[in-house]
mmCIF file of C-alpha atoms in Angstrom:
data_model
loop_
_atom_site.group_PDB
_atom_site.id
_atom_site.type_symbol
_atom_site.label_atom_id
_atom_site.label_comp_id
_atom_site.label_asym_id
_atom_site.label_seq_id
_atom_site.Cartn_x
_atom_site.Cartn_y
_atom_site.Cartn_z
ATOM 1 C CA UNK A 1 102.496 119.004 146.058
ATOM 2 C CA UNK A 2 105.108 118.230 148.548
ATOM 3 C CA UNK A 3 107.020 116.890 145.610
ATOM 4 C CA UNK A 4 106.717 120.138 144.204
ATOM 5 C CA UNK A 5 107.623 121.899 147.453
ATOM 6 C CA UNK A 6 111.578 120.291 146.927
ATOM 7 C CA UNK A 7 111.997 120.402 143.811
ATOM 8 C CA UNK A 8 110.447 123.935 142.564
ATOM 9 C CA UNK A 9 109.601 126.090 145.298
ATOM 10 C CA UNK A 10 109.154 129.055 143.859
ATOM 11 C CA UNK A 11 106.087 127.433 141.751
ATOM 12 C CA UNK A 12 104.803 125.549 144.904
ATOM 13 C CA UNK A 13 104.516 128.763 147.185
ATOM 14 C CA UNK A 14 102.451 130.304 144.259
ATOM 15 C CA UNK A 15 100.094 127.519 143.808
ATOM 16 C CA UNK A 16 99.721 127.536 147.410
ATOM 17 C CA UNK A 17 99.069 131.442 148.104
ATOM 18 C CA UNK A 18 96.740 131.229 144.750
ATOM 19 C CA UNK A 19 94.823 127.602 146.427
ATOM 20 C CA UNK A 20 94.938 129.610 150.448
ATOM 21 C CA UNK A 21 93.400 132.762 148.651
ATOM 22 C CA UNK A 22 90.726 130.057 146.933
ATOM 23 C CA UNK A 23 89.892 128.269 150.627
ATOM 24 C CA UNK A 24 89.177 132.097 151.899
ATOM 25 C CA UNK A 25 85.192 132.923 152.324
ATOM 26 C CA UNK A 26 85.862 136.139 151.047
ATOM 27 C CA UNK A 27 87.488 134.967 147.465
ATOM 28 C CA UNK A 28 85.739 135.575 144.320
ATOM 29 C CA UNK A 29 82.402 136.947 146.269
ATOM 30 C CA UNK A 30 82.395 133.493 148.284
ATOM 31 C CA UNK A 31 82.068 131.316 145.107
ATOM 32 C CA UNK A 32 85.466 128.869 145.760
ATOM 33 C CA UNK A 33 85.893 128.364 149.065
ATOM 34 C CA UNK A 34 83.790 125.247 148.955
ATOM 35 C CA UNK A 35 84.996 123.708 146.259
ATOM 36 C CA UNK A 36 88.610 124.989 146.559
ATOM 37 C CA UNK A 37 88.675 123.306 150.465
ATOM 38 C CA UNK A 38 88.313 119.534 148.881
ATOM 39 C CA UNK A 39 91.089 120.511 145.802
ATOM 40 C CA UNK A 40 93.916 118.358 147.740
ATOM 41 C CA UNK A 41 96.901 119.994 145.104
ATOM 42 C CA UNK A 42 98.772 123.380 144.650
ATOM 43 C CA UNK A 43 98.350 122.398 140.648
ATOM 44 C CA UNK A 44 95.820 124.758 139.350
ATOM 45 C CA UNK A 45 94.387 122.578 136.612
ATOM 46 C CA UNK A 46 94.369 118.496 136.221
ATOM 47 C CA UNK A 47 93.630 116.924 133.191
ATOM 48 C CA UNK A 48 93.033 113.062 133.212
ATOM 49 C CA UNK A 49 93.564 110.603 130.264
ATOM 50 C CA UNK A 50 92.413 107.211 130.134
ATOM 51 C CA UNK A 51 94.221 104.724 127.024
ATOM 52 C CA UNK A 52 94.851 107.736 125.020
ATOM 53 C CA UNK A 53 98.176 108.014 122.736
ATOM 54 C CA UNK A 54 99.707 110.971 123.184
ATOM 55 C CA UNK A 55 101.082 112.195 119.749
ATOM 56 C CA UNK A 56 104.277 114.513 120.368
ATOM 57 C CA UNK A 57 103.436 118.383 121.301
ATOM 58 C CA UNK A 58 104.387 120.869 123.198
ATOM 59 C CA UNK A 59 101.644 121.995 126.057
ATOM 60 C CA UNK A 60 100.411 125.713 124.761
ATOM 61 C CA UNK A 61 99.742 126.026 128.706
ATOM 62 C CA UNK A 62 102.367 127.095 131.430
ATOM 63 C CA UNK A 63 105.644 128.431 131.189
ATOM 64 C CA UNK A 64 108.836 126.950 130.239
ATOM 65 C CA UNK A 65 109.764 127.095 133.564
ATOM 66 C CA UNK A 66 106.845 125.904 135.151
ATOM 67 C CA UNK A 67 107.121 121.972 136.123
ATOM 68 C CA UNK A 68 104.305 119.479 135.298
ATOM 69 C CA UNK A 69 103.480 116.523 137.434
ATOM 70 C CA UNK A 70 102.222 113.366 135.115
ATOM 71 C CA UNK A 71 101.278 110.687 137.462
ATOM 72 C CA UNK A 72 101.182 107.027 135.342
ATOM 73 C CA UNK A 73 98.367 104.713 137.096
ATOM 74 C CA UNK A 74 96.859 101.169 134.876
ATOM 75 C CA UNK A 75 97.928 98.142 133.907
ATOM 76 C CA UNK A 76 98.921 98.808 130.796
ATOM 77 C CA UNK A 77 101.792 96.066 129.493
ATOM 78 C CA UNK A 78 104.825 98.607 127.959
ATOM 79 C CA UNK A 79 103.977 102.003 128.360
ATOM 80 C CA UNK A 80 106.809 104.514 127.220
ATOM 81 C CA UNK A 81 107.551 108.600 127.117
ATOM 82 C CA UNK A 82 109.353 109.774 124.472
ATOM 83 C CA UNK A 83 110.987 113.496 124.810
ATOM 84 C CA UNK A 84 112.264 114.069 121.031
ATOM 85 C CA UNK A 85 114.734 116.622 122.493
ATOM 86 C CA UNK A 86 116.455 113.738 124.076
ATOM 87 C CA UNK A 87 115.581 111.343 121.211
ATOM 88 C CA UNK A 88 114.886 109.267 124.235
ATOM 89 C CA UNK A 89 112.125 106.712 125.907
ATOM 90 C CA UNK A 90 111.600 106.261 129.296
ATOM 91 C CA UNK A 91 109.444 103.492 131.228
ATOM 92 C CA UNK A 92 106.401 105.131 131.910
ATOM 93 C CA UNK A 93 104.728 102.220 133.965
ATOM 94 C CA UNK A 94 101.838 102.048 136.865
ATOM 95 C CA UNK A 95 103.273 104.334 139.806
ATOM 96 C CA UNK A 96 105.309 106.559 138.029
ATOM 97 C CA UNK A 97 105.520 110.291 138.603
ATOM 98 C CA UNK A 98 107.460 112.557 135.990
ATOM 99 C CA UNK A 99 108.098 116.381 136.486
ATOM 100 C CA UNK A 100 108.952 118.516 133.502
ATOM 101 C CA UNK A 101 108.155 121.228 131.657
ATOM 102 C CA UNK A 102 105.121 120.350 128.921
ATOM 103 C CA UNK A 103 106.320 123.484 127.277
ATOM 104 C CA UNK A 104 109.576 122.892 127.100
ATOM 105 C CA UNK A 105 109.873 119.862 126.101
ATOM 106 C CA UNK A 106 108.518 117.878 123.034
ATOM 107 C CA UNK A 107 106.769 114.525 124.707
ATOM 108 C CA UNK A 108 104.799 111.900 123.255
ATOM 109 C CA UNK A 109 103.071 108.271 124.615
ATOM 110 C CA UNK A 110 102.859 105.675 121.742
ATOM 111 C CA UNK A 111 101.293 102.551 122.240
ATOM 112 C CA UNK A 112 101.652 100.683 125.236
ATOM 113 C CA UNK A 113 100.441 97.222 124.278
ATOM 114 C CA UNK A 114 97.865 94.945 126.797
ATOM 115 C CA UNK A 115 96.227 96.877 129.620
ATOM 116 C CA UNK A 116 94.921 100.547 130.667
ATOM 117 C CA UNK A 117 96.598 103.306 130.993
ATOM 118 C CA UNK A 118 95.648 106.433 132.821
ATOM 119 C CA UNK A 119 97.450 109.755 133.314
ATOM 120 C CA UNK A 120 96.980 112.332 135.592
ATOM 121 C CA UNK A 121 98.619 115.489 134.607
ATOM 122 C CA UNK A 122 98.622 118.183 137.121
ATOM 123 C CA UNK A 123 99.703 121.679 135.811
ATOM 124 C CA UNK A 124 99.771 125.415 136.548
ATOM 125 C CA UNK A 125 97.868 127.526 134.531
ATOM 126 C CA UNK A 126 100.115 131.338 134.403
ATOM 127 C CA UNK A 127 97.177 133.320 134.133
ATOM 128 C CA UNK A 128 95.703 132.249 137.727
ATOM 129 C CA UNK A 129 99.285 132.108 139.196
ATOM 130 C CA UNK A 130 99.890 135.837 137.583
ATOM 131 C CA UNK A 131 96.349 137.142 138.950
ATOM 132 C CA UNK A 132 96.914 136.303 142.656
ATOM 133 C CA UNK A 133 101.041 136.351 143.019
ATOM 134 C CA UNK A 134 104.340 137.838 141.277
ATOM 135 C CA UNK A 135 104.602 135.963 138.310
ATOM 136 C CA UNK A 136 107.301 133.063 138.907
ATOM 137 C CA UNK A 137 110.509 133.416 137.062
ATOM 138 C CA UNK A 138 113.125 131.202 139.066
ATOM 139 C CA UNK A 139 113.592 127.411 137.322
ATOM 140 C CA UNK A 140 113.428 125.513 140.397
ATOM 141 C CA UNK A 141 116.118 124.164 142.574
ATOM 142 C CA UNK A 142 119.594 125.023 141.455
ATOM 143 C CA UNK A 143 122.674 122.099 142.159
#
């Protein structure tokens, strides 16, 4: 989240207004506040994958302009990202955090020889963003 906060405000402030509304005892007839007080994220959905390739695809969630968080946790041996936009791999080892938009771009996690592989991938789904806050339109941080 705090991540997030830098790098795309715009989508951070929603998930946070849409997770504050959540933590409220009055929100959806008192059914979330419980649960939504232990959800430690302004992602609205996480999705975890243990040793699973990834063929390439887009995400049918989000926006374009929405940023994903993968998180890359294991100890698998060679573990690589492809974007076929970029025609390019990246080291996707233990510890690594990736931000981008899983609807923009076309991604893909072959094999990644010895060793376990998880991924955490934290996204925003529109239609709960859209429900509780303007939509979000801005692309993040402009340099």
């Amino acid at each position: 989240s705090f991540a997030l906060s830098a790098i795309h405000p715009d989508l951070f402030e929603a998930g946070r207004r849409v997770l504050e509304f959540c933590c409220s005892t009055e929100s959806h007839k008192g059914r979330t506040h419980e649960w939504a007080r232990m959800w430690n994220s302004v992602y609205t959905a996480l999705t975890v994958l243990s040793n699973r390739r990834s063929p390439g695809h887009v995400d049918s969630h989000g926006r374009s302009n929405y940023l994903d968080a993968l998180v890359s946790l294991g100890t698998a041996a060679h573990p690589k990202i492809f974007f076929k936009e970029l025609n390019s791999s990246f080291s996707y080892k233990s510890g690594t955090v990736l931000f981008f938009s899983g609807r923009g771009w076309t991604h893909e996690v072959g094999d990644w020889g010895a060793g376990e592989r998880i991924c955490y991938a934290s996204y925003m789904r529109p239609e709960i963003i859209e429900a509780h806050v303007l939509p979000v339109t801005s692309w993040g941080v402009r340099v």
